[in-house]
């Protein structure tokens, strides 16, 4: 996997994301993007997107962070802009629970099989983010290495 930084340095505020794109299929074109929003060196939100054949980025999931840990993740499986699932994490115990959203606004507990799949995805995504977007060095909060550029 090739990673290309799209914004230089750890974001100074929550409105300045760090963008990382990857070329998973090694065809020379980016197909996956991770945007990390931070405040005071602490990650607040991570947005995961895929590049469509039309060349636009579509958000597939969003992870929300507090105290350095992911506390909740929303997923849009069919990439229609509606986030069908919500997974909530207990950071003190690593326990998690999942819910599915219905278009009518109702929410139901996620089936066990889907929750188990979410646990596996969470582990893989956490690993990807830690490798793709370096934490700010302790002696320079808000700074990390990267190359500039905002094109896919």
Coordinates of C-alpha atoms in Angstrom, one line a residue:
X1 CA 0.0 0.0 0.0
X2 CA 1.3 3.4 -1.0
X3 CA 0.4 6.4 1.2
X4 CA 0.6 10.0 0.1
X5 CA 0.1 12.8 2.6
X6 CA -2.2 15.5 1.3
X7 CA -1.9 18.2 4.0
X8 CA 1.2 19.1 5.8
X9 CA 1.5 18.8 9.6
X10 CA -1.0 17.8 12.3
X11 CA -4.0 20.0 12.1
X12 CA -3.9 23.1 14.3
X13 CA -7.6 23.0 14.9
X14 CA -10.5 20.7 14.1
X15 CA -11.1 22.4 10.8
X16 CA -7.7 21.5 9.3
X17 CA -7.6 17.8 8.5
X18 CA -4.6 15.7 7.7
X19 CA -5.4 13.7 4.5
X20 CA -3.8 10.5 3.6
X21 CA -4.6 8.6 0.4
X22 CA -3.6 5.1 -0.6
X23 CA -3.4 3.2 -3.8
X24 CA -4.4 -0.3 -2.5
X25 CA -4.6 -1.9 -6.0
X26 CA -1.3 -0.3 -7.1
X27 CA -2.8 1.0 -10.4
X28 CA -1.2 4.5 -9.8
X29 CA -4.6 6.1 -8.8
X30 CA -5.7 6.7 -5.2
X31 CA -8.7 4.7 -4.2
X32 CA -8.9 5.2 -0.4
X33 CA -8.6 8.4 1.7
X34 CA -8.4 8.9 5.5
X35 CA -8.9 12.4 6.9
X36 CA -8.0 13.0 10.5
X37 CA -9.3 16.0 12.4
X38 CA -7.4 17.0 15.6
X39 CA -7.4 19.6 18.3
X40 CA -4.3 20.3 20.5
X41 CA -2.6 17.1 19.1
X42 CA -5.6 14.9 20.0
X43 CA -7.5 13.2 17.2
X44 CA -11.3 14.1 17.3
X45 CA -12.7 12.5 14.2
X46 CA -11.5 10.3 11.3
X47 CA -13.3 10.2 8.0
X48 CA -12.8 7.3 5.6
X49 CA -13.6 7.7 1.9
X50 CA -13.4 5.8 -1.3
X51 CA -12.9 7.2 -4.8
X52 CA -15.8 6.5 -7.2
X53 CA -15.3 5.7 -10.8
X54 CA -16.5 9.2 -11.5
X55 CA -13.6 10.6 -9.6
X56 CA -15.4 11.9 -6.5
X57 CA -14.7 10.9 -2.9
X58 CA -17.6 9.2 -1.1
X59 CA -17.5 8.9 2.7
X60 CA -17.9 5.3 3.9
X61 CA -17.4 5.7 7.6
X62 CA -16.6 8.2 10.4
X63 CA -14.9 7.4 13.7
X64 CA -15.3 9.8 16.7
X65 CA -12.5 10.0 19.2
X66 CA -12.2 11.2 22.8
X67 CA -9.2 10.9 25.1
X68 CA -7.1 9.3 22.3
X69 CA -9.6 6.4 21.7
X70 CA -12.4 5.7 19.2
X71 CA -15.7 6.0 21.1
X72 CA -18.1 5.6 18.2
X73 CA -18.1 4.7 14.5
X74 CA -20.8 5.3 11.8
X75 CA -20.8 3.3 8.6
X76 CA -22.5 3.9 5.2
X77 CA -22.3 0.5 3.6
X78 CA -24.0 1.3 0.3
X79 CA -22.4 4.8 0.0
X80 CA -25.7 6.6 -0.4
X81 CA -25.0 9.3 2.3
X82 CA -27.1 7.5 5.0
X83 CA -25.1 5.9 7.8
X84 CA -26.8 2.6 8.4
X85 CA -24.8 1.4 11.4
X86 CA -23.5 2.9 14.6
X87 CA -20.9 1.1 16.9
X88 CA -20.3 2.5 20.3
X89 CA -17.1 1.6 22.2
X90 CA -16.4 1.4 26.0
X91 CA -12.8 2.6 25.9
X92 CA -12.2 1.4 29.5
X93 CA -13.0 -2.2 28.7
X94 CA -12.7 -2.5 24.9
X95 CA -16.3 -3.7 24.9
X96 CA -18.4 -2.5 22.0
X97 CA -22.1 -2.6 20.9
X98 CA -23.6 -2.0 17.5
X99 CA -26.9 -0.6 16.3
X100 CA -28.5 -0.3 12.9
X101 CA -30.4 2.8 11.8
X102 CA -33.6 2.6 9.8
X103 CA -34.7 5.3 7.4
X104 CA -37.7 6.1 9.6
X105 CA -35.3 7.1 12.4
X106 CA -35.6 4.0 14.5
X107 CA -32.5 2.2 15.8
X108 CA -32.2 -1.5 16.6
X109 CA -29.4 -3.6 18.1
X110 CA -27.1 -5.0 15.5
X111 CA -27.2 -8.8 14.9
X112 CA -24.3 -10.7 16.6
X113 CA -22.6 -11.7 13.3
X114 CA -22.6 -8.1 12.2
X115 CA -21.1 -6.9 15.5
X116 CA -18.4 -9.5 15.3
X117 CA -17.5 -8.2 11.8
X118 CA -17.5 -4.7 13.2
X119 CA -14.9 -5.8 15.8
X120 CA -12.6 -7.1 13.1
X121 CA -13.0 -3.9 11.0
X122 CA -12.3 -1.7 14.0
X123 CA -9.0 -3.5 14.7
X124 CA -8.0 -3.2 11.0
X125 CA -9.0 0.5 10.8
X126 CA -7.2 1.4 14.0
X127 CA -4.1 -0.2 12.6
X128 CA -4.4 1.6 9.3
X129 CA -4.9 5.0 10.9
X130 CA -2.0 4.5 13.3
X131 CA 0.3 3.6 10.3
X132 CA -1.2 6.2 7.9
X133 CA -1.4 9.3 10.1
X134 CA 1.5 9.7 12.6
X135 CA 0.7 11.1 16.0
X136 CA 2.2 14.5 16.8
X137 CA 5.7 14.3 18.4
X138 CA 5.5 14.9 22.1
X139 CA 7.9 17.8 21.9
X140 CA 6.0 19.6 19.1
X141 CA 2.2 19.3 19.6
X142 CA 0.4 19.8 16.4
X143 CA 3.3 18.9 14.1
X144 CA 3.8 15.7 12.0
X145 CA 5.7 15.0 8.8
X146 CA 3.9 15.0 5.5
X147 CA 3.8 16.3 1.9
X148 CA 1.4 18.9 0.6
X149 CA -1.2 18.6 -2.1
X150 CA -5.0 18.2 -2.1
X151 CA -5.7 16.3 -5.4
X152 CA -6.7 12.7 -5.4

